[in-house]
PDB file of C-alpha atoms in Angstrom:
ATOM      1  CA  MET A  15     -51.167  -2.946 -86.363  1.00 42.00           C
ATOM      2  CA  TRP A  16     -48.527  -5.393 -85.186  1.00 42.00           C
ATOM      3  CA  ASN A  17     -45.860  -2.704 -85.266  1.00 47.00           C
ATOM      4  CA  ASN A  18     -47.968  -0.302 -83.215  1.00 50.00           C
ATOM      5  CA  SER A  19     -48.698  -2.973 -80.639  1.00 50.00           C
ATOM      6  CA  LEU A  20     -45.037  -3.962 -80.471  1.00 43.00           C
ATOM      7  CA  GLN A  21     -43.991  -0.356 -80.100  1.00 49.00           C
ATOM      8  CA  THR A  22     -46.538   0.184 -77.350  1.00 49.00           C
ATOM      9  CA  LEU A  23     -45.327  -2.964 -75.556  1.00 46.00           C
ATOM     10  CA  MET A  24     -41.692  -1.861 -75.710  1.00 47.00           C
ATOM     11  CA  VAL A  25     -42.494   1.598 -74.387  1.00 44.00           C
ATOM     12  CA  SER A  26     -44.499   0.099 -71.544  1.00 50.00           C
ATOM     13  CA  THR A  27     -41.668  -2.292 -70.700  1.00 48.00           C
ATOM     14  CA  ILE A  28     -39.077   0.496 -70.654  1.00 47.00           C
ATOM     15  CA  MET A  29     -41.270   2.610 -68.391  1.00 52.00           C
ATOM     16  CA  ALA A  30     -41.821  -0.316 -66.032  1.00 47.00           C
ATOM     17  CA  VAL A  31     -38.094  -0.989 -65.818  1.00 43.00           C
ATOM     18  CA  GLY A  32     -37.454   2.686 -65.144  1.00 46.00           C
ATOM     19  CA  VAL A  33     -40.019   2.768 -62.369  1.00 42.00           C
ATOM     20  CA  SER A  34     -38.529  -0.412 -60.890  1.00 48.00           C
ATOM     21  CA  LEU A  35     -34.983   0.989 -60.940  1.00 43.00           C
ATOM     22  CA  SER A  36     -36.211   4.224 -59.438  1.00 48.00           C
ATOM     23  CA  ALA A  37     -37.929   2.292 -56.654  1.00 45.00           C
ATOM     24  CA  CYS A  38     -34.735   0.297 -55.994  1.00 44.00           C
ATOM     25  CA  ASP A  39     -32.673   3.467 -55.788  1.00 48.00           C
ATOM     26  CA  SER A  40     -35.233   4.981 -53.454  1.00 49.00           C
ATOM     27  CA  ASN A  41     -35.205   1.898 -51.217  1.00 48.00           C
ATOM     28  CA  LYS A  42     -31.386   1.864 -51.213  1.00 48.00           C
ATOM     29  CA  GLU A  43     -31.249   5.525 -50.243  1.00 50.00           C
ATOM     30  CA  SER A  44     -33.787   4.925 -47.464  1.00 51.00           C
ATOM     31  CA  ALA A  45     -31.778   1.958 -46.139  1.00 49.00           C
ATOM     32  CA  THR A  46     -28.547   3.978 -46.221  1.00 50.00           C
ATOM     33  CA  ALA A  47     -30.206   6.855 -44.406  1.00 50.00           C
ATOM     34  CA  ALA A  48     -31.534   4.452 -41.772  1.00 50.00           C
ATOM     35  CA  GLU A  49     -28.073   2.930 -41.293  1.00 55.00           C
ATOM     36  CA  ASP A  50     -26.516   6.390 -40.958  1.00 54.00           C
ATOM     37  CA  ALA A  51     -29.121   7.393 -38.390  1.00 51.00           C
ATOM     38  CA  SER A  52     -28.558   4.166 -36.444  1.00 54.00           C
ATOM     39  CA  ALA A  53     -24.772   4.661 -36.485  1.00 50.00           C
ATOM     40  CA  GLU A  54     -25.177   8.242 -35.287  1.00 56.00           C
ATOM     41  CA  LYS A  55     -27.387   7.104 -32.411  1.00 54.00           C
ATOM     42  CA  SER A  56     -24.825   4.437 -31.459  1.00 52.00           C
ATOM     43  CA  GLU A  57     -22.014   7.004 -31.441  1.00 53.00           C
ATOM     44  CA  GLN A  58     -24.101   9.306 -29.259  1.00 58.00           C
ATOM     45  CA  ALA A  59     -24.866   6.436 -26.868  1.00 49.00           C
ATOM     46  CA  VAL A  60     -21.163   5.533 -26.598  1.00 45.00           C
ATOM     47  CA  ALA A  61     -20.232   9.164 -26.024  1.00 48.00           C
ATOM     48  CA  GLU A  62     -22.853   9.535 -23.284  1.00 53.00           C
ATOM     49  CA  THR A  63     -21.750   6.279 -21.620  1.00 49.00           C
ATOM     50  CA  THR A  64     -18.098   7.362 -21.708  1.00 48.00           C
ATOM     51  CA  LYS A  65     -19.046  10.724 -20.222  1.00 47.00           C
ATOM     52  CA  GLU A  66     -20.960   9.015 -17.407  1.00 49.00           C
ATOM     53  CA  GLU A  67     -18.046   6.653 -16.710  1.00 50.00           C
ATOM     54  CA  ASN A  68     -15.594   9.547 -16.595  1.00 50.00           C
ATOM     55  CA  THR A  69     -17.895  11.445 -14.253  1.00 45.00           C
ATOM     56  CA  THR A  70     -18.160   8.396 -11.990  1.00 46.00           C
ATOM     57  CA  ALA A  71     -14.399   7.893 -12.074  1.00 43.00           C
ATOM     58  CA  HIS A  72     -13.815  11.497 -11.047  1.00 43.00           C
ATOM     59  CA  ALA A  73     -16.385  11.132  -8.285  1.00 42.00           C
ATOM     60  CA  ASP A  74     -14.664   7.971  -7.020  1.00 43.00           C
ATOM     61  CA  LEU A  75     -11.292   9.692  -7.138  1.00 41.00           C
ATOM     62  CA  ASP A  76     -12.631  12.670  -5.249  1.00 45.00           C
ATOM     63  CA  GLY A  77     -14.169  10.332  -2.703  1.00 46.00           C
ATOM     64  CA  ALA A  78     -10.882   8.464  -2.243  1.00 42.00           C
ATOM     65  CA  THR A  79      -9.055  11.738  -1.740  1.00 45.00           C
ATOM     66  CA  ALA A  80     -11.599  12.850   0.816  1.00 46.00           C
ATOM     67  CA  GLN A  81     -11.122   9.603   2.773  1.00 60.00           C
ATOM     68  CA  GLN A  82      -7.332   9.648   2.967  1.00 79.00           C
ATOM     69  CA  GLY A  83      -7.487  10.646   6.610  1.00 89.00           C
ATOM     70  CA  THR A  84      -5.074  12.589   8.784  1.00 92.00           C
ATOM     71  CA  PRO A  85      -1.365  11.678   8.623  1.00 91.00           C
ATOM     72  CA  VAL A  86       0.132  10.360  11.855  1.00 94.00           C
ATOM     73  CA  LYS A  87       2.552  12.801  13.490  1.00 94.00           C
ATOM     74  CA  TYR A  88       5.284  11.588  15.823  1.00 96.00           C
ATOM     75  CA  ASP A  89       6.466  14.103  18.403  1.00 95.00           C
ATOM     76  CA  VAL A  90       9.953  12.598  18.640  1.00 96.00           C
ATOM     77  CA  ALA A  91      11.381  15.730  20.263  1.00 93.00           C
ATOM     78  CA  SER A  92       9.255  15.095  23.363  1.00 95.00           C
ATOM     79  CA  TRP A  93      10.457  11.507  23.791  1.00 95.00           C
ATOM     80  CA  GLY A  94      13.580  12.557  25.634  1.00 86.00           C
ATOM     81  CA  THR A  95      17.284  12.911  24.910  1.00 85.00           C
ATOM     82  CA  GLY A  96      18.598  12.510  28.440  1.00 88.00           C
ATOM     83  CA  LYS A  97      20.936   9.838  29.694  1.00 91.00           C
ATOM     84  CA  VAL A  98      19.610   6.272  29.560  1.00 93.00           C
ATOM     85  CA  LYS A  99      20.795   2.912  30.871  1.00 94.00           C
ATOM     86  CA  THR A 100      22.926   1.213  28.227  1.00 96.00           C
ATOM     87  CA  LEU A 101      21.900  -2.299  27.201  1.00 97.00           C
ATOM     88  CA  ASN A 102      23.708  -4.961  25.193  1.00 96.00           C
ATOM     89  CA  VAL A 103      21.859  -6.966  22.545  1.00 96.00           C
ATOM     90  CA  ASP A 104      22.202 -10.176  24.583  1.00 95.00           C
ATOM     91  CA  GLU A 105      20.523  -8.750  27.700  1.00 97.00           C
ATOM     92  CA  LEU A 106      17.148 -10.145  26.703  1.00 97.00           C
ATOM     93  CA  SER A 107      15.377  -9.816  30.054  1.00 97.00           C
ATOM     94  CA  GLU A 108      16.136  -6.095  30.306  1.00 97.00           C
ATOM     95  CA  ILE A 109      15.221  -5.574  26.657  1.00 98.00           C
ATOM     96  CA  LYS A 110      11.843  -7.244  27.171  1.00 98.00           C
ATOM     97  CA  SER A 111      11.223  -5.122  30.261  1.00 97.00           C
ATOM     98  CA  ALA A 112      11.730  -1.988  28.162  1.00 97.00           C
ATOM     99  CA  PHE A 113       8.748  -3.026  26.030  1.00 98.00           C
ATOM    100  CA  GLY A 114       6.557  -3.957  28.994  1.00 97.00           C
ATOM    101  CA  LYS A 115       4.798  -7.184  29.931  1.00 97.00           C
ATOM    102  CA  VAL A 116       5.004 -10.164  27.582  1.00 98.00           C
ATOM    103  CA  VAL A 117       1.492 -11.286  26.627  1.00 98.00           C
ATOM    104  CA  SER A 118       2.463 -14.372  24.619  1.00 98.00           C
ATOM    105  CA  THR A 119       5.600 -16.236  23.547  1.00 98.00           C
ATOM    106  CA  ASP A 120       6.196 -18.310  20.429  1.00 98.00           C
ATOM    107  CA  GLU A 121       9.293 -20.477  20.780  1.00 97.00           C
ATOM    108  CA  ASN A 122       8.899 -21.835  17.245  1.00 97.00           C
ATOM    109  CA  SER A 123       9.085 -18.584  15.325  1.00 98.00           C
ATOM    110  CA  LEU A 124      11.593 -17.447  12.685  1.00 97.00           C
ATOM    111  CA  ASP A 125      13.907 -14.474  12.540  1.00 96.00           C
ATOM    112  CA  TYR A 126      14.705 -12.044   9.729  1.00 91.00           C
ATOM    113  CA  ALA A 127      16.730 -14.700   7.870  1.00 95.00           C
ATOM    114  CA  SER A 128      14.298 -17.577   8.587  1.00 97.00           C
ATOM    115  CA  ASN A 129      16.426 -19.015  11.387  1.00 96.00           C
ATOM    116  CA  PRO A 130      14.760 -20.547  14.483  1.00 98.00           C
ATOM    117  CA  ALA A 131      13.780 -17.798  16.908  1.00 98.00           C
ATOM    118  CA  SER A 132      11.536 -16.841  19.805  1.00 98.00           C
ATOM    119  CA  LYS A 133       8.858 -14.198  19.335  1.00 98.00           C
ATOM    120  CA  TYR A 134       7.633 -12.163  22.302  1.00 98.00           C
ATOM    121  CA  ARG A 135       4.368 -10.292  21.890  1.00 98.00           C
ATOM    122  CA  PHE A 136       3.477  -7.361  24.111  1.00 98.00           C
ATOM    123  CA  LYS A 137      -0.081  -6.821  22.848  1.00 97.00           C
ATOM    124  CA  LYS A 138      -3.078  -9.077  22.385  1.00 95.00           C
ATOM    125  CA  ALA A 139      -3.738 -10.503  18.933  1.00 92.00           C
ATOM    126  CA  ASP A 140      -6.577  -8.057  18.177  1.00 94.00           C
ATOM    127  CA  ALA A 141      -4.490  -4.954  18.988  1.00 96.00           C
ATOM    128  CA  PRO A 142      -1.770  -3.180  16.960  1.00 97.00           C
ATOM    129  CA  TYR A 143       1.261  -5.353  17.560  1.00 98.00           C
ATOM    130  CA  LEU A 144       4.502  -4.709  19.433  1.00 98.00           C
ATOM    131  CA  ASP A 145       6.984  -7.592  19.141  1.00 98.00           C
ATOM    132  CA  LEU A 146      10.522  -8.679  19.884  1.00 98.00           C
ATOM    133  CA  ILE A 147      12.080 -11.539  17.929  1.00 98.00           C
ATOM    134  CA  ASP A 148      15.261 -13.026  19.323  1.00 98.00           C
ATOM    135  CA  SER A 149      17.513 -15.617  17.715  1.00 97.00           C
ATOM    136  CA  GLU A 150      21.134 -16.637  17.938  1.00 96.00           C
ATOM    137  CA  LYS A 151      22.081 -14.094  15.277  1.00 96.00           C
ATOM    138  CA  TYR A 152      19.438 -11.356  15.278  1.00 98.00           C
ATOM    139  CA  LEU A 153      17.452  -9.113  17.595  1.00 98.00           C
ATOM    140  CA  GLU A 154      14.396  -7.618  15.932  1.00 98.00           C
ATOM    141  CA  LEU A 155      12.082  -4.847  17.092  1.00 98.00           C
ATOM    142  CA  GLY A 156       8.729  -4.804  15.317  1.00 98.00           C
ATOM    143  CA  TRP A 157       5.654  -2.646  15.758  1.00 98.00           C
ATOM    144  CA  TYR A 158       2.493  -1.544  13.985  1.00 98.00           C
ATOM    145  CA  PHE A 159       2.924   1.493  11.736  1.00 98.00           C
ATOM    146  CA  ALA A 160      -0.395   3.342  11.697  1.00 97.00           C
ATOM    147  CA  ASN A 161      -2.071   4.452   8.482  1.00 95.00           C
ATOM    148  CA  PRO A 162      -3.750   7.893   8.107  1.00 95.00           C
ATOM    149  CA  THR A 163      -7.182   6.222   7.851  1.00 96.00           C
ATOM    150  CA  ASP A 164      -6.751   4.226  11.081  1.00 96.00           C
ATOM    151  CA  SER A 165      -8.821   5.009  14.154  1.00 96.00           C
ATOM    152  CA  ASP A 166      -7.584   7.457  16.779  1.00 95.00           C
ATOM    153  CA  ASN A 167      -6.964   4.571  19.173  1.00 96.00           C
ATOM    154  CA  GLU A 168      -4.878   2.666  16.615  1.00 97.00           C
ATOM    155  CA  LYS A 169      -2.830   5.779  15.931  1.00 97.00           C
ATOM    156  CA  LYS A 170      -2.327   6.344  19.657  1.00 97.00           C
ATOM    157  CA  LEU A 171      -1.065   2.797  20.190  1.00 97.00           C
ATOM    158  CA  SER A 172       1.203   3.060  17.153  1.00 97.00           C
ATOM    159  CA  LYS A 173       2.743   6.235  18.575  1.00 97.00           C
ATOM    160  CA  ASN A 174       3.266   4.554  21.944  1.00 97.00           C
ATOM    161  CA  HIS A 175       4.971   1.601  20.240  1.00 98.00           C
ATOM    162  CA  ALA A 176       7.225   3.951  18.293  1.00 98.00           C
ATOM    163  CA  LYS A 177       8.138   5.825  21.487  1.00 98.00           C
ATOM    164  CA  LYS A 178       9.110   2.598  23.284  1.00 98.00           C
ATOM    165  CA  SER A 179      11.170   1.506  20.280  1.00 98.00           C
ATOM    166  CA  TYR A 180      12.860   4.909  20.165  1.00 98.00           C
ATOM    167  CA  GLN A 181      13.790   4.689  23.838  1.00 97.00           C
ATOM    168  CA  LEU A 182      15.017   1.087  23.535  1.00 98.00           C
ATOM    169  CA  ALA A 183      17.057   1.979  20.447  1.00 98.00           C
ATOM    170  CA  ARG A 184      18.764   4.708  22.476  1.00 98.00           C
ATOM    171  CA  GLN A 185      19.607   2.152  25.160  1.00 97.00           C
ATOM    172  CA  LEU A 186      21.088  -0.190  22.557  1.00 98.00           C
ATOM    173  CA  MET A 187      22.738   2.360  20.242  1.00 97.00           C
ATOM    174  CA  GLY A 188      22.854   5.665  22.081  1.00 96.00           C
ATOM    175  CA  ASP A 189      21.555   8.881  20.525  1.00 96.00           C
ATOM    176  CA  GLU A 190      22.279   7.449  17.085  1.00 97.00           C
ATOM    177  CA  GLY A 191      19.705   4.757  17.814  1.00 97.00           C
ATOM    178  CA  GLY A 192      17.077   7.367  18.628  1.00 97.00           C
ATOM    179  CA  LYS A 193      17.859   9.231  15.428  1.00 97.00           C
ATOM    180  CA  LEU A 194      17.578   5.971  13.506  1.00 98.00           C
ATOM    181  CA  VAL A 195      14.008   5.400  14.714  1.00 98.00           C
ATOM    182  CA  ALA A 196      13.105   9.021  13.951  1.00 97.00           C
ATOM    183  CA  ASP A 197      14.446   8.560  10.419  1.00 98.00           C
ATOM    184  CA  MET A 198      12.457   5.334  10.031  1.00 98.00           C
ATOM    185  CA  LEU A 199       9.239   7.121  10.987  1.00 98.00           C
ATOM    186  CA  ASN A 200      10.010   9.733   8.322  1.00 96.00           C
ATOM    187  CA  GLY A 201      10.220   7.078   5.611  1.00 96.00           C
ATOM    188  CA  GLN A 202      13.970   6.443   5.445  1.00 97.00           C
ATOM    189  CA  ILE A 203      15.246   2.894   4.918  1.00 98.00           C
ATOM    190  CA  VAL A 204      18.603   1.809   6.357  1.00 98.00           C
ATOM    191  CA  LYS A 205      20.444  -1.360   5.329  1.00 97.00           C
ATOM    192  CA  ASN A 206      23.719  -2.915   6.473  1.00 97.00           C
ATOM    193  CA  LYS A 207      25.010   0.036   8.457  1.00 97.00           C
ATOM    194  CA  VAL A 208      26.840   0.257  11.787  1.00 97.00           C
ATOM    195  CA  ILE A 209      24.927   2.596  14.088  1.00 97.00           C
ATOM    196  CA  GLY A 210      25.950   3.258  17.665  1.00 96.00           C
ATOM    197  CA  GLY A 211      28.193   0.201  17.669  1.00 95.00           C
ATOM    198  CA  GLN A 212      25.499  -2.158  16.352  1.00 97.00           C
ATOM    199  CA  LYS A 213      25.245  -3.647  12.873  1.00 97.00           C
ATOM    200  CA  VAL A 214      21.782  -2.716  11.603  1.00 98.00           C
ATOM    201  CA  GLU A 215      20.762  -5.179   8.903  1.00 97.00           C
ATOM    202  CA  LEU A 216      17.492  -3.422   8.101  1.00 98.00           C
ATOM    203  CA  ALA A 217      15.442  -0.570   9.513  1.00 98.00           C
ATOM    204  CA  LYS A 218      12.249   0.668   7.852  1.00 98.00           C
ATOM    205  CA  CYS A 219       8.611   1.649   8.334  1.00 98.00           C
ATOM    206  CA  GLU A 220       6.199   0.904   5.501  1.00 95.00           C
ATOM    207  CA  PHE A 221       2.990  -0.988   4.719  1.00 93.00           C
ATOM    208  CA  TYR A 222       1.645  -0.881   8.301  1.00 96.00           C
ATOM    209  CA  SER A 223       4.875  -2.281   9.732  1.00 97.00           C
ATOM    210  CA  CYS A 224       8.098  -1.031  11.309  1.00 98.00           C
ATOM    211  CA  MET A 225      11.068  -3.340  11.752  1.00 98.00           C
ATOM    212  CA  LEU A 226      14.535  -2.754  13.162  1.00 98.00           C
ATOM    213  CA  VAL A 227      16.865  -5.727  12.733  1.00 98.00           C
ATOM    214  CA  ILE A 228      20.194  -5.834  14.587  1.00 98.00           C
ATOM    215  CA  ASN A 229      22.852  -8.401  13.733  1.00 97.00           C
ATOM    216  CA  LYS A 230      24.016  -9.505  17.181  1.00 94.00           C
ATOM    217  CA  SER A 231      27.002 -11.449  15.887  1.00 87.00           C
ATOM    218  CA  ALA A 232      28.370  -8.296  14.242  1.00 82.00           C
ATOM    219  CA  ALA A 233      27.933  -6.022  17.275  1.00 67.00           C
ATOM    220  CA  GLN A 234      30.812  -3.629  17.876  1.00 58.00           C
ATOM    221  CA  THR A 235      30.299  -2.845  21.534  1.00 47.00           C
ATOM    222  CA  ALA A 236      33.794  -1.370  21.817  1.00 39.00           C
ATOM    223  CA  ASP A 237      32.651   1.568  19.688  1.00 43.00           C
ATOM    224  CA  LYS A 238      29.694   2.439  21.908  1.00 41.00           C
TER     225      LYS A 238
END
């Protein structure tokens, strides 16, 4: 009787343990399946987000391309190649007259090399600038270099400034001076070069600005 009861108890215990282990395995498999499903959903969400970001990026790029505007064209050939009155770099009054009427003067400005200088402005502060900076050593021509996205009026003023600078450069350096300004408008940068008898320290147009810097102390007027 005891043996039968003991045997029955052992069988029952083994079956209970088996059922328990089976339940654990089932729960573990369910948890693993849930984790896999969650991971798959996360990967899908990341993929969809990345796709949306890429689509937005392409849209932004397309938009930026569409808003680049119309490049500014300078009709240098129509600005004249005839004979002009020759000017020396120290004839400041005549040089200022070539740019027009002085709107404001700053006697406490600085030149290209941070030396004391006078700045003459030929446009109001809210308009694309046209400046002359004169010091003991340098004469600088500076004007606004229009961007393709600028307004038509800004582009027009920029062209007018470039034309005046072209004509003044011809007066200071002959035809070589006119060619220099044309090259500047086409993106060329000139440094430390004698042009038309004048030592050009720097000539360039970039980042909304054109500047032509002449070293007056190194002028070679005999070569003009």
